[in-house]
Amino acid sequence: MAHQPAISDYGFLSDCRSGALVARDGSVDWWCPDRFDSPAVFARLLDPAGGHWRIAPLAAGRVERAYRPDTLVLRTVHHTPEGSVAVTDALAAEVGARGHELGMNSPAVLLRVVEGLTGRVRMHLDFAPRPEYGLLTPYLHDRSEGGVLATAGPVALVLRGTGQALRHDGDRVTHTFEVAAGQTVGFDLAYAGAYGDPPARLDPLVALSETVHAWEAFRETHHYPGRYPEQVRTSATVLIGLTYTRSGAVAAALTTSLPEQLGGDRNYDYRYSWLRDFAMTMRALWVAACPDEASRLFAWAARSIGRIGDQPVPVLFGLEGERDLSEHDCAHLRGYADSRPVRVGNDAWRQRQLDVPGEVIAAVWRLHDYLGETFEEELREMVVGLAEQVASTWRLPDRGMWETRDTERHYVSSKAICWLALDRAVALAPRLGERADPRRWAAVRDEIRATVLREGWNERIGAYTGAFGSAELDASALFLPVVGFLPATDPRMRSTIEVVARELGTDDGLVRRWNTDPAGFVLCSFWLVECLAMAGQPDRAAALFEQVLGHANDLGLYAEQIDLDSGAQLGNTPQALSHIGLINAAWRLTDPSTD
């Protein structure tokens, strides 16, 4: 059977520049070393021949693993008949980097340190890089100091091991070694562009220690006071790990094309920064007491958007603000569990999604105390421009927050977030300068609210539905009380919550986005927790929260969705929205009155 671990088998490594996935069996099956959205040198995640780097005992055994507390440094312990050995994996931080410096000048080095615990364990290393998502098979060259250089196209990789004479065998490196109790062997794999500076050279043990200290610096400055602190801190660490520090952009997920349904074609590239996800991340990091760099992160958003005119505000950007993210298929890749196509790029950048400005303005309002009494010019212009665009376009149909690719509709949640945009813009007006028009914004805001209340309600269904005039339920209706459009105790909203829970909910705490959705959507499940808490049902909300927690993997990681039959994780991973949902739901259980 082809190598195909479950999505939940993967652990997440990050240096806040790039990310890697390492399976329970010790195989690094995904690494895009230059940036989160750059071409992968290991893509076995999407094709058995896509490249990997495995270190594991020759003899099979029991595996247990955990992150070092408040880090994305992963320690996997293999218990075999020969003894026990630990493999610690990390993406190296720059020497001396601490906290929010992590990722500014990351050396693009993957560290793997093998430590003998008991007995004497025979280990096997299998290194098969395949740059450009498996399109390239590199030349391998043995180096005098015992390492191996791999070169192909624009990529140079150097693999080294302390005290290990590594040699290539054709297009890969295979190496067997023994580790006794108390013995440590370190490996480092360094990336660089083929025509620039050479790959960095690090001592794996020293670099690993530095990386742990860099992550631990976050713990020293962030203090979350609410319920479920361990889970919140894990999710906040994941969100930090998905942040591209150089610009402040937050990747929606680490991966591309992990399917929403096995064998299906809803396989999209999530390695970019959606403005909606970015704004929700800012709120979640505020809850988790991590808002320290709000000004810089909003500066990224303002510069990426640029001056706002008549065209819709783009939905997503590349990590340094690139706008054209045109989609293409990688026909040479089989896809995860033969789920094709595999896509690079995301054509959602062309869509109109009316809720996006509201998400961004709401995030500015949430963090305005960190942004100063007078906003910087670019931030003022962004908020005013977004508010003006909402005021002039809210009557148009759009693709909605689920980014449908069929036709535009008048989505209820989109209109409600247009209301949110103008409501928060009115509140921010004293900081927005002479171009602010709070009187007109307030009038349009009130018109939007009246329209949603009138057109979004379906008397026969007894709920606010997905779109005006539709009888189709949509879990995005749960977002209305979450953002304050309606209180959860409003009779119609209370009815909507119950109808969605009954018709779209499942016995194991999951909520589908719509009736034909084949999987539970983790974010929507956490929205239901928030709604129940705000509706005065704290025990029911807490019980549901505990159920959803049970769908995380052993490291506390969530993909986008959960299969209703098998309970397997589906979709891109780790998914920022899922972890955002956890953080906000935990805080809502702590303080249901929070706005």
XYZ file of C-alpha atoms in Angstrom:
595
model
C 0.000 0.000 0.000
C 1.292 3.468 -0.893
C 2.520 5.704 1.926
C -0.536 7.757 2.925
C -0.771 8.741 6.588
C -4.005 10.223 7.866
C -4.067 14.021 7.881
C -4.235 13.875 11.675
C -0.969 11.892 11.735
C 1.006 15.013 10.873
C 2.732 17.392 13.244
C 3.330 21.028 12.295
C 6.745 22.702 12.329
C 7.258 26.408 11.660
C 9.934 29.080 11.703
C 7.376 31.828 10.903
C 8.750 31.890 7.371
C 7.942 28.400 6.174
C 6.385 25.243 7.546
C 6.805 21.487 7.424
C 4.664 18.450 8.214
C 6.172 15.377 9.857
C 4.201 12.146 10.172
C 4.093 9.836 13.167
C 6.340 7.401 11.277
C 9.129 10.000 11.146
C 8.693 11.113 7.526
C 8.791 14.802 6.657
C 6.309 14.796 3.774
C 5.814 18.543 3.220
C 8.234 21.450 3.301
C 8.126 24.688 1.318
C 11.422 26.107 2.604
C 11.499 29.621 1.157
C 7.982 30.747 2.219
C 4.757 29.047 3.219
C 3.513 29.493 -0.367
C 6.740 28.625 -2.204
C 7.273 25.364 -4.137
C 7.718 22.285 -1.989
C 10.932 20.273 -1.881
C 9.051 17.473 -0.077
C 5.540 16.824 -1.441
C 4.955 13.194 -0.505
C 1.806 14.501 1.179
C 0.315 14.845 -2.304
C 2.048 12.004 -4.147
C 4.119 9.001 -2.980
C 6.887 10.100 -5.362
C 6.808 13.750 -4.298
C 9.861 13.663 -2.025
C 10.407 13.122 1.719
C 12.949 12.801 4.514
C 12.370 9.975 6.992
C 14.283 9.134 10.171
C 12.892 6.238 12.205
C 13.893 2.974 13.884
C 14.318 -0.066 11.644
C 12.104 -2.046 14.028
C 8.487 -0.961 14.322
C 7.065 -0.054 17.700
C 4.819 2.223 19.708
C 4.993 5.961 19.097
C 4.164 8.857 21.402
C 4.803 12.504 20.711
C 4.279 15.994 22.086
C 5.391 19.569 21.519
C 7.769 21.212 23.907
C 5.388 23.492 25.869
C 4.371 26.652 23.969
C 6.582 25.791 20.992
C 6.332 24.119 17.625
C 9.329 21.932 18.478
C 8.099 18.341 18.201
C 9.484 15.408 20.204
C 8.539 11.914 19.017
C 9.460 8.888 21.133
C 9.714 5.489 19.435
C 9.485 2.444 21.725
C 10.905 -0.614 19.953
C 11.983 -4.126 20.997
C 15.587 -2.847 20.890
C 14.960 0.142 23.152
C 13.563 3.657 23.018
C 14.723 6.652 21.048
C 13.468 10.243 20.750
C 13.529 12.309 17.549
C 13.099 16.065 18.049
C 12.149 18.055 14.954
C 12.123 21.822 14.435
C 12.599 24.533 11.860
C 15.526 26.572 13.135
C 15.193 30.085 14.472
C 17.911 32.615 13.843
C 20.533 32.553 16.577
C 19.516 35.054 19.240
C 15.965 35.536 17.927
C 13.345 35.812 20.637
C 9.549 36.000 20.507
C 8.340 38.314 17.765
C 11.778 38.286 16.109
C 11.191 34.660 15.135
C 10.927 34.467 11.359
C 12.538 37.805 10.516
C 15.775 36.147 9.364
C 15.088 32.455 9.671
C 17.956 30.445 8.161
C 15.665 27.909 6.402
C 17.144 24.910 8.187
C 15.251 21.778 9.206
C 16.666 20.238 12.395
C 16.305 16.602 13.461
C 18.001 15.447 16.668
C 18.024 11.753 17.622
C 18.481 10.899 21.298
C 18.979 7.384 22.669
C 16.830 6.752 25.747
C 17.176 3.037 26.479
C 18.899 0.084 24.844
C 20.612 0.369 21.498
C 18.318 1.228 18.571
C 19.132 0.819 14.892
C 17.900 3.838 12.935
C 17.329 4.361 9.224
C 17.499 7.632 7.281
C 15.904 7.994 3.848
C 16.359 11.365 2.133
C 14.745 11.912 -1.280
C 14.249 15.609 -2.091
C 12.102 16.418 -5.121
C 11.929 20.205 -5.659
C 9.170 22.048 -7.528
C 6.441 19.790 -6.093
C 8.202 16.674 -7.373
C 8.917 17.927 -10.880
C 12.688 17.914 -10.328
C 15.021 15.079 -9.360
C 18.194 16.707 -8.048
C 21.839 15.909 -8.578
C 23.380 14.686 -5.334
C 27.030 15.350 -4.485
C 28.974 13.915 -1.549
C 30.900 16.593 0.326
C 34.260 16.202 1.998
C 32.927 16.974 5.467
C 30.439 14.103 5.231
C 27.348 15.919 4.027
C 25.423 15.685 0.770
C 24.573 18.583 -1.548
C 21.364 18.373 -3.604
C 20.901 20.792 -6.507
C 18.055 21.110 -8.975
C 16.666 24.150 -10.765
C 16.590 27.097 -8.329
C 17.173 24.966 -5.216
C 20.241 23.975 -3.212
C 19.957 21.719 -0.152
C 22.742 20.480 2.117
C 22.140 17.517 4.441
C 24.607 16.983 7.289
C 24.810 14.726 10.335
C 27.051 15.024 13.391
C 29.507 12.161 13.336
C 27.731 10.592 10.346
C 29.396 9.988 6.984
C 26.443 10.485 4.660
C 26.758 9.300 1.054
C 24.309 9.457 -1.790
C 22.964 6.435 -3.634
C 21.741 7.663 -7.007
C 18.915 10.137 -6.448
C 18.594 9.678 -2.670
C 20.525 9.195 0.555
C 19.937 6.060 2.620
C 21.852 5.664 5.848
C 21.672 3.271 8.791
C 23.132 4.101 12.194
C 22.781 3.061 15.830
C 21.935 5.179 18.851
C 22.670 3.939 22.366
C 21.140 5.223 25.584
C 22.613 8.631 26.372
C 23.920 9.179 22.833
C 22.734 12.080 20.638
C 23.019 12.440 16.855
C 21.972 15.651 15.129
C 21.039 16.278 11.501
C 20.434 19.556 9.705
C 19.027 20.166 6.244
C 19.743 23.670 4.982
C 18.017 25.347 2.023
C 19.175 28.200 -0.174
C 18.595 29.507 -3.665
C 20.899 27.915 -6.196
C 22.456 31.219 -7.275
C 22.662 33.154 -4.021
C 24.389 32.688 -0.698
C 25.136 29.070 0.233
C 22.885 27.226 2.684
C 23.470 28.061 6.340
C 25.558 25.747 8.484
C 24.325 25.204 12.039
C 25.203 22.944 14.927
C 21.935 20.979 15.254
C 22.012 20.758 19.055
C 22.860 24.433 19.586
C 20.317 25.510 16.955
C 17.620 23.359 18.550
C 18.229 24.956 21.950
C 18.084 28.436 20.407
C 14.829 27.582 18.658
C 13.194 26.371 21.861
C 14.202 29.595 23.616
C 12.842 31.692 20.749
C 9.415 30.052 21.026
C 9.401 30.147 24.820
C 9.811 33.925 24.709
C 6.175 34.158 23.573
C 5.052 32.357 26.731
C 6.816 34.901 28.947
C 4.810 37.853 27.604
C 1.330 36.420 26.918
C -1.031 35.600 29.752
C -4.481 34.260 28.869
C -6.788 34.403 31.925
C -9.752 32.356 30.696
C -11.021 28.792 30.585
C -9.213 26.005 28.722
C -5.826 27.761 28.896
C -3.818 24.788 27.595
C -5.929 24.443 24.443
C -5.997 28.209 23.883
C -2.236 28.487 24.201
C -1.754 25.618 21.751
C -4.073 27.244 19.219
C -2.423 30.642 19.689
C 0.966 29.016 19.064
C -0.398 27.499 15.849
C -1.626 30.931 14.700
C 1.758 32.447 15.458
C 3.335 29.580 13.528
C 1.159 30.401 10.499
C 2.269 34.041 10.601
C 4.824 35.115 8.008
C 6.772 37.423 10.275
C 8.524 39.442 7.588
C 5.242 41.042 6.511
C 2.745 40.120 9.225
C 0.546 38.106 6.840
C -1.214 35.061 8.279
C -1.444 31.969 6.063
C -4.888 30.357 6.152
C -3.224 26.939 6.346
C 0.117 25.306 5.682
C -0.995 23.138 2.769
C -2.624 23.030 -0.613
C -5.167 20.616 -2.032
C -5.922 18.442 0.970
C -9.486 17.445 0.053
C -12.745 18.409 1.717
C -13.955 14.956 0.637
C -11.707 12.019 -0.236
C -11.711 11.543 -3.982
C -13.465 14.872 -4.480
C -12.331 17.931 -6.400
C -12.838 20.675 -3.768
C -9.100 20.826 -3.232
C -7.784 24.364 -2.887
C -4.539 26.140 -2.083
C -4.798 27.769 1.363
C -1.199 28.961 1.787
C -2.108 32.610 1.262
C -3.484 35.326 3.506
C -7.228 35.885 3.351
C -8.253 39.254 4.743
C -11.162 37.547 6.518
C -8.887 35.009 8.185
C -6.334 37.725 8.970
C -8.968 39.830 10.726
C -10.352 36.865 12.656
C -6.792 35.942 13.640
C -6.239 39.401 15.058
C -9.303 39.023 17.276
C -8.232 35.556 18.410
C -4.733 36.768 19.288
C -6.318 39.624 21.240
C -8.268 37.051 23.228
C -5.130 34.962 23.725
C -3.215 38.050 24.891
C -0.944 38.231 21.821
C -1.761 41.631 20.205
C 1.693 43.148 20.505
C 2.363 43.883 16.845
C -1.049 45.162 15.763
C 0.349 48.248 14.030
C 2.738 46.265 11.846
C 0.140 43.657 10.947
C -2.429 46.248 9.931
C 0.268 48.031 7.948
C 0.626 44.829 5.910
C -3.121 44.817 5.235
C -3.190 48.486 4.237
C -0.227 48.175 1.901
C -1.520 44.977 0.342
C -4.930 46.485 -0.370
C -3.460 49.739 -1.691
C -5.662 52.691 -2.539
C -9.266 51.588 -2.716
C -11.269 52.446 -5.810
C -14.310 51.018 -7.551
C -13.019 47.454 -7.877
C -13.901 44.974 -5.105
C -11.346 44.711 -2.338
C -9.331 41.555 -3.018
C -10.205 38.597 -0.850
C -6.674 37.251 -0.427
C -3.056 38.090 -1.099
C 0.305 36.446 -1.283
C 2.336 36.668 1.898
C 4.140 39.804 0.775
C 1.036 41.406 -0.696
C 0.986 39.823 -4.175
C -2.446 40.176 -5.741
C -2.503 37.928 -8.826
C -2.686 34.389 -7.444
C -3.984 32.754 -10.597
C -4.667 29.074 -10.150
C -3.128 26.186 -12.061
C -3.217 22.420 -11.701
C -0.220 20.197 -10.976
C -1.238 17.358 -13.264
C 1.824 15.263 -12.356
C 0.690 14.851 -8.732
C -1.804 12.129 -7.782
C -3.241 14.147 -4.927
C -3.862 13.140 -1.336
C -5.703 9.784 -1.420
C -5.992 10.243 -5.215
C -8.021 13.430 -4.754
C -7.453 15.587 -7.809
C -6.770 18.203 -8.956
C -3.794 19.482 -7.005
C -3.886 23.242 -7.265
C -1.307 25.977 -6.843
C -2.764 29.466 -6.586
C -6.350 30.314 -5.735
C -8.788 31.986 -8.122
C -10.902 33.231 -5.214
C -8.717 36.353 -5.458
C -10.972 37.409 -8.339
C -14.220 37.102 -6.357
C -16.420 39.732 -4.773
C -16.979 38.868 -1.115
C -18.814 41.708 0.584
C -18.038 40.595 4.130
C -14.281 41.108 3.826
C -14.193 44.900 4.478
C -16.315 44.426 7.572
C -13.979 41.800 8.979
C -10.994 44.112 8.568
C -12.702 47.199 10.023
C -13.980 45.143 12.966
C -10.427 43.963 13.655
C -9.188 47.578 13.634
C -11.961 48.506 16.056
C -11.095 45.554 18.277
C -7.443 46.603 18.513
C -7.798 50.374 18.282
C -6.353 50.853 21.761
C -3.072 49.390 20.469
C -3.031 51.616 17.390
C -2.782 55.052 18.985
C -5.130 58.016 19.309
C -4.277 59.093 15.765
C -4.029 56.399 13.111
C -1.246 56.356 10.552
C -2.280 57.705 7.152
C -2.348 54.319 5.410
C -4.524 52.840 8.155
C -6.932 55.811 8.037
C -7.189 55.583 4.274
C -7.797 51.850 4.416
C -10.653 52.095 6.928
C -12.314 55.037 5.176
C -11.926 53.410 1.769
C -13.372 50.119 3.004
C -16.319 51.876 4.633
C -17.034 53.867 1.489
C -16.907 50.764 -0.658
C -19.346 48.958 1.646
C -21.724 51.908 1.591
C -21.795 51.899 -2.214
C -21.782 48.144 -2.936
C -23.682 46.360 -0.152
C -26.765 45.841 -2.364
C -24.776 43.732 -4.856
C -24.713 39.910 -4.775
C -21.446 38.168 -3.926
C -19.803 34.753 -3.505
C -20.179 34.620 0.269
C -17.680 33.550 2.900
C -17.657 29.962 1.584
C -16.367 31.257 -1.770
C -18.863 29.450 -3.996
C -17.763 29.031 -7.583
C -21.184 28.765 -9.176
C -23.160 32.023 -8.988
C -23.391 35.162 -6.892
C -26.212 35.508 -4.349
C -27.408 37.918 -1.707
C -25.867 36.083 1.232
C -27.302 36.951 4.630
C -23.957 36.752 6.415
C -22.328 39.026 3.822
C -24.984 41.700 4.336
C -24.729 41.396 8.119
C -20.985 41.958 7.970
C -21.586 45.003 5.770
C -23.658 46.310 8.700
C -20.727 45.489 10.980
C -18.322 47.403 8.728
C -20.283 50.624 8.940
C -21.190 50.235 12.601
C -17.513 49.930 13.526
C -16.492 52.669 11.080
C -18.893 55.045 12.830
C -17.286 54.156 16.158
C -13.794 54.742 14.710
C -14.696 58.017 12.956
C -12.936 60.308 15.490
C -9.626 58.678 14.523
C -10.197 58.663 10.760
C -9.673 62.299 9.835
C -11.663 64.645 7.620
C -12.756 62.039 5.067
C -14.812 60.133 7.634
C -18.559 60.436 7.048
C -20.163 58.876 10.124
C -23.615 60.397 9.547
C -23.994 58.825 6.096
C -22.412 55.575 7.241
C -24.874 55.334 10.114
C -27.830 55.862 7.775
C -26.653 53.134 5.394
C -25.883 50.860 8.348
C -29.447 51.145 9.572
C -30.786 50.451 6.092
C -28.687 47.287 5.832
C -29.939 46.048 9.179
C -33.569 46.565 8.258
C -33.042 44.782 4.942
C -31.382 41.741 6.526
C -34.093 41.430 9.163
C -36.763 41.600 6.480
C -35.222 39.595 3.629
C -33.061 37.104 5.493
C -35.776 35.542 7.659
C -37.696 32.520 6.369
C -40.944 32.105 8.292
C -41.575 28.561 7.070
C -38.108 27.356 8.076
C -38.109 29.382 11.253
C -34.592 30.626 10.689
C -32.352 33.127 8.973
C -31.223 31.199 5.925
C -28.159 31.358 3.708
C -29.369 33.915 1.185
C -32.273 36.272 0.632
C -35.325 34.380 -0.594
C -33.711 30.980 0.016
C -35.009 28.071 2.064
C -31.502 26.578 2.377
C -29.937 26.632 5.809
C -26.366 27.851 6.171
C -24.261 27.675 9.310
C -22.933 31.156 8.537
C -26.164 32.400 10.167
C -24.495 31.510 13.471
C -22.083 34.349 12.822
C -24.806 36.987 13.316
C -24.771 36.932 17.134
C -21.020 36.293 17.212
C -20.414 39.701 15.588
C -23.223 41.438 17.461
C -25.680 41.882 14.610
C -28.400 40.275 16.757
C -28.313 39.027 20.332
C -28.461 35.263 20.679
C -31.497 35.761 22.927
C -33.506 37.448 20.167
C -36.489 35.125 19.489
C -35.717 34.750 15.790
C -32.022 34.292 16.434
C -32.704 31.746 19.154
C -34.912 29.851 16.709
C -32.197 30.005 14.062
C -29.626 28.574 16.468
C -31.901 25.651 17.329
C -32.818 24.931 13.699
C -29.170 24.974 12.627
C -28.175 22.760 15.559
C -30.934 20.282 14.711
C -30.630 20.234 10.909
C -26.921 20.839 10.367
C -25.525 19.508 13.657
C -24.408 15.948 14.394
C -24.392 13.759 17.486
C -20.640 14.207 17.964
C -20.740 17.996 18.147
C -19.999 18.891 14.546
C -21.861 21.393 12.383
C -22.012 21.196 8.592
C -22.072 24.401 6.559
C -25.154 23.343 4.589
C -27.366 20.270 4.188
C -25.318 18.642 1.432
C -21.939 19.345 3.054
C -20.286 15.908 3.489
C -18.219 16.890 6.544
C -18.424 18.876 9.747
C -16.778 22.286 9.601
C -14.717 22.894 12.726
C -15.162 26.686 12.789
C -18.956 26.414 12.549
C -18.959 23.933 15.417
C -17.190 26.472 17.613
C -19.613 29.188 16.445
C -22.460 27.080 17.801
C -20.631 26.901 21.146
C -20.460 30.695 21.213
C -24.131 31.069 20.291
C -25.273 28.684 23.026
C -23.128 30.463 25.614
C -24.580 33.839 24.616
C -28.104 32.398 24.618
C -27.804 31.524 28.303
C -27.037 27.813 27.925
C -23.538 27.550 29.417
C -23.689 23.865 30.320
C -24.840 22.848 26.856
C -22.193 25.116 25.301
C -19.408 23.644 27.446
C -20.481 20.081 26.674
C -20.433 20.846 22.951
C -17.019 22.498 23.281
C -15.640 19.364 24.926
C -16.999 17.258 22.065
C -15.314 19.423 19.451
C -12.045 19.327 21.393
C -12.137 15.564 20.949
C -11.695 15.955 17.188
C -8.187 17.466 17.485
C -5.244 15.183 16.863
C -2.883 14.119 19.651
C -0.960 17.393 19.274
C -4.051 19.596 19.500
C -4.069 20.360 15.750
C -7.160 20.766 13.587
C -7.608 20.577 9.860
C -10.562 22.375 8.281
C -13.215 19.642 8.528
C -14.076 16.296 10.100
C -15.496 13.321 8.167
C -18.940 12.474 9.551
C -18.539 8.702 9.177
C -14.927 7.999 10.100
C -14.107 11.005 12.257
C -10.996 11.581 10.124
C -9.689 15.099 9.629
C -10.189 16.524 6.147
C -9.077 19.652 4.311
C -5.973 21.760 4.630
C -4.020 21.628 7.876
C -3.369 23.116 10.311
C -6.319 25.364 9.565
C -6.183 28.852 11.060
C -9.969 29.245 11.154
C -10.384 26.095 13.229
C -7.921 27.342 15.851
C -9.448 30.824 15.763
C -12.806 29.233 16.491
C -11.406 27.350 19.486
C -9.845 30.449 21.030
C -12.956 32.578 20.640
C -15.279 29.833 21.910
C -13.115 29.283 24.989
C -13.243 32.989 25.772
C -17.003 33.087 25.198
C -17.375 30.297 27.745
C -15.251 32.403 30.101
C -17.214 35.624 29.498
C -20.439 35.246 27.469
C -20.968 39.021 27.490
C -17.746 39.816 25.624
C -18.260 41.777 22.401
